[in-house]
Coordinates of C-alpha atoms and ligand atoms in Angstrom, one line a residue:
X13 CA -7.3 26.8 -13.0
X14 CA -7.4 23.4 -11.5
X15 CA -5.8 20.4 -13.1
X16 CA -9.2 18.9 -13.8
X17 CA -10.3 22.1 -15.6
X18 CA -7.1 22.3 -17.6
X19 CA -7.0 18.7 -18.7
X20 CA -10.7 17.7 -19.1
X21 CA -12.3 17.6 -22.5
X22 CA -14.1 21.0 -22.8
X23 CA -17.3 19.3 -24.0
X24 CA -17.4 17.2 -20.8
X25 CA -16.8 20.2 -18.6
X26 CA -19.8 21.8 -20.2
X27 CA -21.9 18.7 -19.9
X28 CA -24.8 18.9 -17.4
X29 CA -25.2 16.0 -14.9
X30 CA -27.1 13.0 -16.3
X31 CA -30.9 13.5 -16.4
X32 CA -32.3 10.6 -14.3
X33 CA -35.5 9.9 -12.3
X34 CA -33.5 10.0 -9.1
X35 CA -33.0 7.5 -6.4
X36 CA -36.1 5.7 -5.2
X37 CA -37.6 7.2 -2.0
X38 CA -39.6 4.8 0.1
X39 CA -43.2 5.7 0.6
X40 CA -43.5 7.7 -2.7
X41 CA -45.7 6.8 -5.7
X42 CA -43.1 6.1 -8.2
X43 CA -44.3 6.9 -11.7
X44 CA -41.3 8.8 -12.9
X45 CA -39.1 6.2 -14.5
X46 CA -41.2 4.1 -16.9
X47 CA -40.5 1.0 -14.8
X48 CA -42.7 -2.1 -14.8
X49 CA -44.8 -2.1 -11.5
X50 CA -45.0 -5.9 -11.2
X51 CA -42.5 -7.9 -9.1
X52 CA -39.9 -9.5 -11.3
X53 CA -40.2 -13.2 -12.1
X54 CA -36.9 -13.9 -10.5
X55 CA -36.3 -15.5 -7.1
X56 CA -34.4 -13.5 -4.4
X57 CA -34.3 -10.2 -6.3
X58 CA -37.5 -8.5 -5.4
X59 CA -36.4 -5.0 -6.3
X60 CA -35.0 -5.4 -9.8
X61 CA -38.1 -4.2 -11.6
X62 CA -36.9 -0.7 -10.4
X63 CA -33.9 1.2 -11.6
X64 CA -31.1 1.0 -8.9
X65 CA -29.7 4.0 -7.1
X66 CA -27.0 5.4 -9.4
X67 CA -24.5 5.8 -6.5
X68 CA -26.0 4.2 -3.4
X69 CA -24.6 6.2 -0.5
X70 CA -24.4 3.1 1.7
X71 CA -22.0 1.5 -0.7
X72 CA -20.1 4.6 -1.4
X73 CA -19.6 5.2 2.3
X74 CA -18.6 1.6 3.0
X75 CA -16.0 1.6 0.2
X76 CA -14.7 5.1 1.2
X77 CA -14.3 3.8 4.7
X78 CA -12.5 0.7 3.4
X79 CA -10.0 2.7 1.5
X80 CA -9.7 5.5 4.1
X81 CA -11.1 8.4 2.3
X82 CA -14.3 10.5 2.4
X83 CA -17.3 9.5 0.2
X84 CA -17.1 12.7 -1.9
X85 CA -13.7 11.4 -3.2
X86 CA -14.9 8.1 -4.4
X87 CA -17.0 7.1 -7.4
X88 CA -18.3 3.6 -7.6
X89 CA -17.8 2.1 -11.0
X90 CA -18.7 -1.1 -12.8
X91 CA -15.4 -2.7 -12.0
X92 CA -12.3 -0.6 -12.2
X93 CA -12.2 -1.4 -16.0
X94 CA -15.1 1.0 -16.2
X95 CA -13.2 3.7 -14.3
X96 CA -10.4 3.4 -16.8
X97 CA -12.8 3.9 -19.6
X98 CA -14.6 6.8 -17.9
X99 CA -11.3 8.6 -17.3
X100 CA -10.2 8.2 -20.9
X101 CA -13.5 9.4 -22.2
X102 CA -13.5 12.4 -19.8
X103 CA -10.0 13.6 -20.7
X104 CA -9.0 12.4 -24.1
X105 CA -10.1 14.1 -27.3
X106 CA -10.0 11.7 -30.2
X107 CA -7.1 12.2 -32.6
X108 CA -5.4 14.7 -30.3
X109 CA -4.8 13.5 -26.8
X110 CA -2.9 10.6 -25.4
X111 CA -2.5 8.3 -22.4
X112 CA 0.8 6.8 -21.2
X113 CA 1.4 3.3 -20.0
X114 CA 4.5 1.4 -18.7
X115 CA 4.8 -1.9 -20.6
X116 CA 4.3 -4.8 -20.2
X117 CA 1.1 -4.1 -18.3
X118 CA -2.7 -4.6 -18.2
X119 CA -4.1 -4.4 -21.7
X120 CA -7.3 -2.5 -20.9
X121 CA -5.5 0.9 -20.7
X122 CA -4.4 0.9 -24.4
X123 CA -7.6 -0.9 -25.4
X124 CA -9.9 1.8 -24.0
X125 CA -7.6 4.5 -25.4
X126 CA -8.0 3.1 -28.9
X127 CA -11.7 3.0 -28.5
X128 CA -11.7 6.7 -27.7
X129 CA -9.2 7.4 -30.6
X130 CA -6.5 8.5 -28.2
X131 CA -2.8 7.8 -28.7
X132 CA -0.7 5.6 -26.4
X133 CA 2.7 6.7 -25.2
X134 CA 4.7 3.6 -24.2
X135 CA 7.4 3.6 -21.5
X136 CA 8.9 0.2 -20.4
X137 CA 9.9 -1.6 -17.2
X138 CA 13.6 -2.5 -17.2
X139 CA 14.8 -5.7 -18.8
X140 CA 14.4 -7.5 -15.5
X141 CA 11.0 -5.9 -15.0
X142 CA 11.9 -3.3 -12.4
X143 CA 10.0 0.1 -12.4
X144 CA 12.2 3.0 -13.5
X145 CA 10.6 6.3 -12.6
X146 CA 13.1 8.4 -14.6
X147 CA 12.4 6.4 -17.7
X148 CA 8.7 7.0 -17.3
X149 CA 9.2 10.8 -16.7
X150 CA 11.5 11.0 -19.8
X151 CA 8.9 9.2 -22.0
X152 CA 6.1 11.5 -20.9
X153 CA 7.9 14.9 -20.7
X154 CA 7.6 15.9 -24.3
X155 CA 4.6 13.7 -25.2
X156 CA 2.5 15.3 -22.4
X157 CA -0.1 12.5 -22.1
X158 CA -3.3 13.5 -20.4
X159 CA -3.3 10.4 -18.3
X160 CA -0.5 8.1 -17.1
X161 CA -1.6 4.6 -15.8
X162 CA 0.7 3.0 -13.2
X163 CA -0.3 -0.5 -12.3
X164 CA 1.0 -1.4 -8.8
X165 CA 1.7 -4.2 -8.3
X166 CA 1.9 -4.6 -12.0
X167 CA -0.2 -7.1 -13.9
X168 CA 1.3 -9.4 -15.3
X169 CA 4.9 -9.0 -13.9
X170 CA 4.0 -8.4 -10.2
X171 CA 6.4 -5.4 -10.1
X172 CA 5.5 -3.0 -7.3
X173 CA 5.7 0.7 -7.8
X174 CA 7.1 2.6 -4.8
X175 CA 4.5 5.3 -3.7
X176 CA 7.4 7.7 -3.5
X177 CA 8.0 7.1 -7.2
X178 CA 4.4 7.9 -8.0
X179 CA 4.7 11.1 -6.0
X180 CA 7.9 12.1 -7.8
X181 CA 6.4 11.4 -11.2
X182 CA 3.2 13.4 -10.4
X183 CA 5.5 16.3 -9.3
X184 CA 7.6 16.1 -12.5
X185 CA 4.5 15.9 -14.8
X186 CA 2.1 18.6 -13.6
X187 CA 0.1 18.4 -16.8
X188 CA -0.7 14.7 -16.5
X189 CA -3.1 13.0 -14.3
X190 CA -1.2 10.1 -12.7
X191 CA -3.5 7.1 -11.9
X192 CA -2.3 4.4 -9.6
X193 CA -4.2 1.2 -10.4
X194 CA -4.2 -0.7 -7.1
X195 CA -6.3 -3.6 -8.3
X196 CA -4.0 -6.0 -6.3
X197 CA -3.2 -3.6 -3.4
X198 CA -4.5 -5.9 -0.8
X199 CA -1.8 -8.5 -1.8
X200 CA 1.0 -6.0 -1.6
X201 CA 2.9 -4.6 1.3
X202 CA 3.2 -1.2 -0.4
X203 CA 1.0 1.4 1.3
X204 CA -2.0 2.6 -0.7
X205 CA -2.0 6.1 -2.3
X206 CA -5.8 6.4 -1.8
X207 CA -5.5 9.0 1.1
X208 CA -3.2 11.1 -1.2
X209 CA -5.4 11.0 -4.3
X210 CA -5.6 14.7 -4.8
X211 CA -4.6 17.2 -7.5
X212 CA -3.0 15.1 -10.4
X213 CA -3.0 11.8 -8.5
X214 CA -5.9 9.4 -8.6
X215 CA -6.3 5.7 -7.5
X216 CA -8.3 2.8 -8.8
X217 CA -9.5 0.0 -6.5
X218 CA -11.7 -3.1 -7.2
X219 CA -13.7 -5.7 -5.2
X220 CA -12.9 -8.2 -8.0
X221 CA -9.6 -9.6 -6.7
X222 CA -9.2 -9.5 -2.9
X223 CA -13.0 -9.5 -2.1
X224 CA -13.9 -12.3 -4.6
X225 CA -16.5 -10.3 -6.5
X226 CA -15.3 -10.3 -10.1
X227 CA -18.8 -11.3 -11.2
X228 CA -20.5 -8.4 -9.5
X229 CA -18.4 -5.8 -11.3
X230 CA -17.7 -3.3 -8.6
X231 CA -14.7 -1.0 -8.4
X232 CA -14.1 2.6 -7.8
X233 CA -12.1 5.7 -8.7
X234 CA -10.6 7.7 -5.9
X235 CA -9.5 11.3 -6.4
X236 CA -10.3 15.0 -5.8
X237 CA -14.0 15.8 -5.4
X238 CA -13.7 17.8 -8.7
X239 CA -12.3 14.7 -10.5
X240 CA -15.1 12.6 -9.1
X241 CA -17.7 15.1 -10.3
X242 CA -16.2 15.2 -13.8
X243 CA -16.2 11.4 -14.1
X244 CA -19.8 11.2 -12.8
X245 CA -20.8 13.3 -15.9
X246 CA -19.4 10.6 -18.3
X247 CA -21.0 7.8 -16.3
X248 CA -24.2 6.2 -17.7
X249 CA -27.4 7.0 -15.8
X250 CA -27.7 3.8 -13.7
X251 CA -24.3 2.1 -13.9
X252 CA -24.5 -0.3 -11.0
X253 CA -26.8 -3.3 -11.2
X254 CA -29.0 -3.7 -8.0
X255 CA -27.9 -7.3 -7.3
X256 CA -24.2 -6.2 -7.5
X257 CA -24.8 -3.3 -5.0
X258 CA -26.4 -5.8 -2.6
X259 CA -23.6 -8.3 -3.1
X260 CA -21.0 -5.7 -2.4
X261 CA -22.7 -4.5 0.7
X262 CA -23.0 -8.1 1.9
X263 CA -19.4 -9.0 1.2
X264 CA -18.1 -5.9 2.9
X265 CA -20.0 -6.6 6.1
X266 CA -17.7 -5.9 9.1
X267 CA -18.2 -9.5 10.3
X268 CA -16.8 -10.7 7.0
X269 CA -13.6 -8.8 7.1
X270 CA -11.6 -11.2 9.3
X271 CA -12.2 -13.9 6.7
X272 CA -11.2 -11.6 3.8
X273 CA -8.0 -10.8 5.6
X274 CA -7.4 -14.5 6.3
X275 CA -8.0 -15.4 2.7
X276 CA -5.5 -12.8 1.5
X277 CA -3.0 -14.2 3.9
X278 CA -3.7 -17.7 2.8
X279 CA -3.3 -16.8 -0.9
X280 CA 0.0 -15.1 -0.2
X281 CA 1.2 -18.1 1.7
X282 CA 0.1 -20.3 -1.1
X283 CA 1.8 -18.0 -3.7
X284 CA 5.1 -18.3 -1.8
X285 CA 4.7 -22.1 -1.6
X286 CA 4.0 -22.4 -5.3
X287 CA 6.9 -20.0 -6.2
X288 CA 9.3 -22.0 -4.0
X289 CA 8.2 -25.3 -5.7
X290 CA 8.4 -23.9 -9.2
X291 CA 11.9 -22.3 -8.7
X292 CA 13.3 -25.8 -8.7
X293 CA 11.9 -26.7 -12.1
X294 CA 14.4 -26.8 -15.0
X295 CA 12.1 -25.5 -17.8
X296 CA 11.3 -22.4 -15.8
X297 CA 13.8 -19.6 -16.2
X298 CA 12.4 -17.1 -13.7
X299 CA 9.5 -16.9 -11.2
X300 CA 8.1 -13.6 -9.9
X301 CA 5.4 -13.1 -7.3
X302 CA 2.9 -10.3 -7.2
X303 CA -0.8 -9.7 -6.5
X304 CA -2.6 -13.0 -6.4
X305 CA -0.5 -14.4 -9.2
X306 CA 2.9 -15.6 -10.4
X307 CA 4.8 -14.5 -13.5
X308 CA 7.0 -17.2 -15.0
X309 CA 9.4 -17.2 -18.0
X310 CA 9.4 -20.7 -19.4
X311 CA 11.8 -22.2 -22.0
X312 CA 9.2 -23.8 -24.3
X313 CA 5.8 -22.1 -24.1
X314 CA 4.3 -24.2 -26.9
X315 CA 5.2 -27.5 -25.1
X316 CA 3.8 -26.1 -21.8
X317 CA 0.6 -25.1 -23.6
X318 CA 0.1 -28.7 -24.8
X319 CA 0.6 -30.1 -21.4
X320 CA -1.7 -27.6 -19.7
X321 CA -4.4 -28.3 -22.3
X322 CA -4.1 -32.0 -21.6
X323 CA -4.5 -31.4 -17.9
X324 CA -7.4 -28.9 -18.6
X325 CA -5.6 -26.1 -16.7
X326 CA -5.9 -22.6 -18.1
X327 CA -3.3 -19.9 -17.5
X328 CA -2.4 -16.7 -19.4
X329 CA 0.5 -16.8 -21.9
X330 CA 2.0 -13.3 -22.0
X331 CA 4.4 -13.3 -25.0
X332 CA 4.3 -9.5 -25.2
X333 CA 5.7 -9.3 -21.7
X334 CA 8.5 -11.9 -22.3
X335 CA 9.0 -14.6 -25.0
X336 CA 8.1 -17.4 -22.5
X337 CA 5.9 -15.2 -20.2
X338 CA 3.1 -17.0 -18.3
X339 CA 0.8 -15.6 -15.7
X340 CA -0.6 -18.1 -13.3
X341 CA -3.3 -17.1 -10.8
X342 CA -3.0 -18.6 -7.3
X343 CA -6.1 -20.8 -6.8
X344 CA -7.2 -23.2 -4.2
X345 CA -4.8 -25.9 -3.0
X346 CA -6.5 -28.4 -5.3
X347 CA -6.2 -26.0 -8.3
X348 CA -2.6 -25.3 -7.5
X349 CA -1.9 -29.0 -7.2
X350 CA -3.1 -29.3 -10.8
X351 CA -0.6 -26.7 -12.0
X352 CA 2.2 -28.3 -10.0
X353 CA 1.3 -31.6 -11.6
X354 CA 1.8 -30.1 -15.1
X355 CA 5.4 -29.2 -14.1
X356 CA 6.0 -32.7 -12.8
X357 CA 5.7 -31.8 -9.2
X358 CA 3.8 -34.1 -6.8
X359 CA 0.5 -32.8 -5.8
X360 CA -0.1 -32.3 -2.1
X361 CA -3.0 -33.7 -0.2
X362 CA -6.0 -31.4 -0.8
X363 CA -6.7 -29.1 2.1
X364 CA -9.6 -29.5 4.4
X365 CA -11.1 -26.0 4.6
X366 CA -14.5 -24.6 4.6
X367 CA -16.2 -21.3 5.1
X368 CA -19.8 -20.5 5.9
X369 CA -21.7 -17.3 5.8
X370 CA -25.1 -17.4 7.5
X371 CA -27.4 -14.3 7.6
X372 CA -30.7 -14.2 9.4
X373 CA -32.8 -11.3 10.9
X374 CA -31.0 -12.0 14.2
X375 CA -27.4 -12.8 13.3
X376 CA -24.9 -12.3 10.5
X377 CA -22.1 -14.8 10.7
X378 CA -18.9 -15.4 8.7
X379 CA -16.9 -18.4 9.8
X380 CA -13.9 -20.2 8.2
X381 CA -12.0 -23.3 9.4
X382 CA -8.9 -25.1 8.3
X383 CA -8.6 -28.5 9.7
X384 CA -5.0 -29.0 8.7
X385 CA -3.6 -26.0 10.5
X386 CA -3.2 -25.5 14.2
X387 CA -4.3 -21.8 14.3
X388 CA -4.7 -19.0 13.9
X389 CA -7.8 -18.7 16.0
X390 CA -9.7 -15.4 15.7
X391 CA -13.1 -15.6 17.4
X392 CA -15.7 -12.9 18.0
X393 CA -19.2 -14.3 18.6
X394 CA -20.3 -11.3 20.5
X395 CA -20.5 -13.4 23.7
X396 CA -17.0 -13.3 25.3
X397 CA -17.4 -16.5 27.4
X398 CA -18.6 -18.4 24.4
X399 CA -15.6 -17.1 22.5
X400 CA -13.4 -18.5 25.2
X401 CA -15.2 -21.9 24.9
X402 CA -14.9 -21.9 21.1
X403 CA -11.2 -21.1 21.5
X404 CA -10.9 -24.2 23.7
X405 CA -12.6 -26.3 21.1
X406 CA -10.4 -25.1 18.2
X407 CA -7.2 -25.2 20.3
X408 CA -7.9 -28.7 21.7
X409 CA -9.3 -29.7 18.3
X410 CA -6.1 -28.6 16.6
X411 CA -7.7 -26.5 13.8
X412 CA -7.7 -22.9 12.6
X413 CA -10.9 -21.0 13.2
X414 CA -11.8 -17.4 12.1
X415 CA -15.3 -16.4 13.2
X416 CA -17.2 -13.2 13.5
X417 CA -20.9 -12.8 14.5
X418 CA -22.9 -9.6 14.4
X419 CA -25.9 -10.6 16.4
X420 CA -28.7 -9.3 18.6
X421 CA -26.8 -9.9 21.9
X422 CA -28.3 -6.7 23.2
X423 CA -31.6 -8.7 23.5
X424 CA -30.1 -12.1 24.5
X425 CA -27.1 -14.2 23.7
X426 CA -29.4 -17.0 22.6
X427 CA -29.5 -16.4 18.8
X428 CA -25.8 -15.7 18.5
X429 CA -24.8 -18.7 20.4
X430 CA -27.2 -21.1 18.6
X431 CA -26.4 -19.7 15.1
X432 CA -22.7 -19.8 15.7
X433 CA -23.0 -23.5 16.8
X434 CA -24.9 -24.3 13.7
X435 CA -22.4 -22.5 11.5
X436 CA -19.5 -24.3 13.2
X437 CA -21.1 -27.7 12.7
X438 CA -21.8 -26.9 9.1
X439 CA -18.3 -25.8 8.4
X440 CA -16.8 -28.9 10.1
X441 CA -19.2 -31.1 8.1
X442 CA -18.1 -29.5 4.8
X443 CA -14.4 -29.5 5.6
X444 CA -14.4 -33.1 6.7
X445 CA -15.8 -34.1 3.3
X446 CA -15.4 -37.9 2.7
X447 CA -14.0 -38.5 6.1
X448 CA -17.6 -38.7 7.4
X449 CA -19.0 -41.9 8.6
X450 CA -15.8 -43.6 9.6
X451 CA -14.9 -42.5 13.0
X452 CA -15.9 -42.9 16.6
X453 CA -13.9 -41.0 19.0
X454 CA -14.0 -40.0 22.7
X455 CA -12.2 -38.1 25.3
X456 CA -12.6 -37.8 29.1
X457 CA -10.9 -35.3 31.2
X458 CA -10.8 -34.2 34.8
X459 CA -10.6 -30.5 35.8
X460 CA -10.1 -30.1 39.5
X461 CA -13.3 -31.7 41.0
X462 CA -15.0 -31.9 37.6
X463 CA -15.1 -34.8 35.2
X464 CA -16.3 -34.5 31.6
X465 CA -16.6 -37.1 28.9
X466 CA -17.4 -36.5 25.2
X467 CA -18.1 -39.3 22.7
X468 CA -18.4 -38.5 19.0
X469 CA -19.5 -40.6 16.1
X470 CA -19.0 -38.8 12.8
X471 CA -21.7 -41.0 11.3
X472 CA -23.7 -38.6 9.3
X473 CA -26.6 -39.3 11.6
X474 CA -27.3 -36.5 14.1
X475 CA -28.0 -37.3 17.7
X476 CA -27.2 -35.3 20.8
X477 CA -27.2 -36.5 24.4
X478 CA -26.3 -34.4 27.4
X479 CA -26.0 -35.9 30.9
X480 CA -25.3 -33.2 33.5
X481 CA -26.9 -30.2 35.1
X482 CA -25.8 -26.7 36.2
X483 CA -26.7 -25.0 39.5
X484 CA -26.1 -21.4 38.3
X485 CA -28.0 -19.7 35.4
X486 CA -24.9 -18.4 33.6
X487 CA -21.2 -18.7 33.5
X488 CA -19.8 -15.3 32.4
X489 CA -22.3 -14.1 29.8
X490 CA -23.1 -17.6 28.6
X491 CA -26.5 -19.0 29.9
X492 CA -25.8 -22.5 31.2
X493 CA -29.0 -23.8 29.6
X494 CA -27.4 -23.0 26.2
X495 CA -24.7 -25.5 26.8
X496 CA -26.7 -28.7 26.0
X497 CA -28.3 -26.7 23.2
X498 CA -24.9 -25.8 21.6
X499 CA -23.9 -29.5 21.4
X500 CA -27.4 -30.3 19.9
X501 CA -26.9 -27.6 17.3
X502 CA -23.5 -28.8 16.4
X503 CA -24.6 -32.4 16.2
X504 CA -27.4 -31.5 13.9
X505 CA -25.4 -29.4 11.5
X506 CA -22.2 -31.6 11.6
X507 CA -24.2 -34.8 11.2
X508 CA -22.7 -36.5 14.2
X509 CA -23.7 -38.3 17.4
X510 CA -22.4 -36.3 20.3
X511 CA -22.7 -37.6 23.8
X512 CA -21.6 -35.4 26.7
X513 CA -21.5 -36.4 30.3
X514 CA -20.3 -34.0 33.0
X515 CA -20.3 -34.0 36.8
X516 CA -18.7 -31.8 39.4
X517 CA -19.3 -28.9 41.8
X518 CA -18.2 -25.8 39.9
X519 CA -20.2 -24.7 36.9
X520 CA -17.4 -22.8 35.3
X521 CA -15.2 -25.9 35.4
X522 CA -18.0 -28.1 34.2
X523 CA -18.8 -25.9 31.1
X524 CA -15.1 -25.5 30.2
X525 CA -14.4 -29.2 30.7
X526 CA -17.2 -30.1 28.2
X527 CA -15.8 -27.8 25.5
X528 CA -12.2 -29.0 26.1
X529 CA -13.2 -32.6 26.0
X530 CA -15.3 -31.9 22.8
X531 CA -12.2 -30.3 21.2
X532 CA -10.0 -33.3 22.2
X533 CA -12.5 -35.8 20.8
X534 CA -12.8 -33.8 17.6
X535 CA -9.0 -33.7 17.3
X536 CA -9.0 -37.5 17.1
X537 CA -11.7 -37.4 14.5
X538 CA -9.9 -34.7 12.4
X539 CA -6.5 -36.4 12.5
X540 CA -5.3 -38.0 9.3
X541 CA -3.7 -41.3 10.0
X542 CA -0.7 -42.8 8.3
X543 CA 2.0 -40.7 6.6
X544 CA -0.2 -37.6 6.6
X545 CA 0.0 -37.2 2.8
X546 CA -2.4 -39.9 1.9
X547 CA -6.0 -39.3 1.0
X548 CA -8.3 -40.3 3.7
X549 CA -10.6 -43.0 2.4
X550 CA -13.1 -45.4 3.7
X551 CA -11.4 -48.1 1.8
X552 CA -8.0 -47.4 3.5
X553 CA -6.4 -47.0 0.1
X554 CA -6.0 -44.4 -2.6
Ligands
PLP618 C1 -8.3 -7.2 -12.9 C2 -7.8 -5.8 -13.1 C3 -8.6 -4.7 -13.1 C4 -10.0 -4.8 -13.4 O1 -10.8 -5.1 -12.4 P1 -12.4 -5.0 -12.4 O2 -12.6 -4.2 -11.3 O3 -12.8 -6.4 -12.4 O4 -12.8 -4.3 -13.7 C5 -8.0 -3.5 -13.2 N1 -6.7 -3.3 -13.3 C6 -5.9 -4.4 -13.3 C7 -4.4 -4.1 -13.3 C8 -6.4 -5.7 -13.2 O5 -5.5 -6.7 -13.2

């Protein structure tokens, strides 16, 4: 008998699959679900008068691909909270069965167990919040919980659980389903157990944390196909809202992934910076890092609570984890500055970052810039020579640029080139914020026989002028007629006057010189004068 058959509630094993009208099939007359035939009176959600696909294969496949498993091993849930609830309902008989947790940890495990009338077996981290596999095995051996939840890295202490410990525990407890909750897996350097979720090991993942979709409520359970089948029987008929399915598919678009990765890296860097700053504060006894949060032990939580309230900053006090336990989520540079301010640390200058996603029928673009960082540059417009030019702009402009475009370059590079230029101008405009309107900048450069000059006025008023011509139709895969067009698109979306003048013999030199000079002129416009930590202001004062 398999582990699922041995442990599942007999009533659930005997339960037939949910009786639903079935997924919508295009081209059929759909009178099987008592839906309302009229379009909903809601903008942008034309399909929500119909029930959604209970488990859309596209999303199931995309998430399976993301976590490195096959689709039959993954069940999409309404957030991973829902997966916790489904597991407990599928396995725990009220008044008889139990789950086990390792405290202090995420409160939902015990909460859902109580709802189901299941007991909670409690193991603990060590006094300094390390994970002790032997203590967990000892606590579970006689109690024989149906489910053991291991949160890795642990919320709220940040404690990682070594995958080898999870394997060892699963081996030592053959009558317990061991569930690794990897809600913060993307922020950890521990490898995921998803590919090993088999037998009595299962994994939970979520799009709420690393992919910024907490409001969409999309997560998943990963395990043996038999476990997935069992959980599907406990699931309500149409668990996933249509708009959430669409949002998840959008957010997981391959052209978005470089920005997701960059954001995780940025949050980790920010986490380390915050931890470093807070370690020097007297009232803080300890600082731990994990996931996208910090866990502090403070001397006087009541006093801190008053100061946080005065600054309108909300964090989570976790007295059950430690007497002065506080969990602080890593936010934007501005939000983190507010927290640092509460601890009496000087706030840094707010960062100048922006991200733009732009989807049309012809292109899907995700672009992020950081004007205060000289790299990284990761550019994939689908037009390699244009990538090279954009790399010149960012390198000479002195800013970080992450950009991916999935466009119809099989037809012509036109759409991708134009739309990327618009997205870049839009991002520059947003990131510059109140710096707009104050600067006129220019740069001229020779390149062999070629001379290029670019003048920029960040005036808020778009205007583009291009003096120069090209003798050849294309340089690399970039049509030369697109070059003036690119500067026009950037001028329009950035809100700037951009004057380009170029002369010379060699078209390759001429194109490259234009982009280099543009980057150099931008660098002057992006530079923050003075000590570098003052807010840029049209008044020249804070
Ligand atoms: C946030 C969190 C979840 C829940 O995530 P959702 O997918 O939003 O339900 C699950 N487990 C842990 C440990 C969490 O911190």
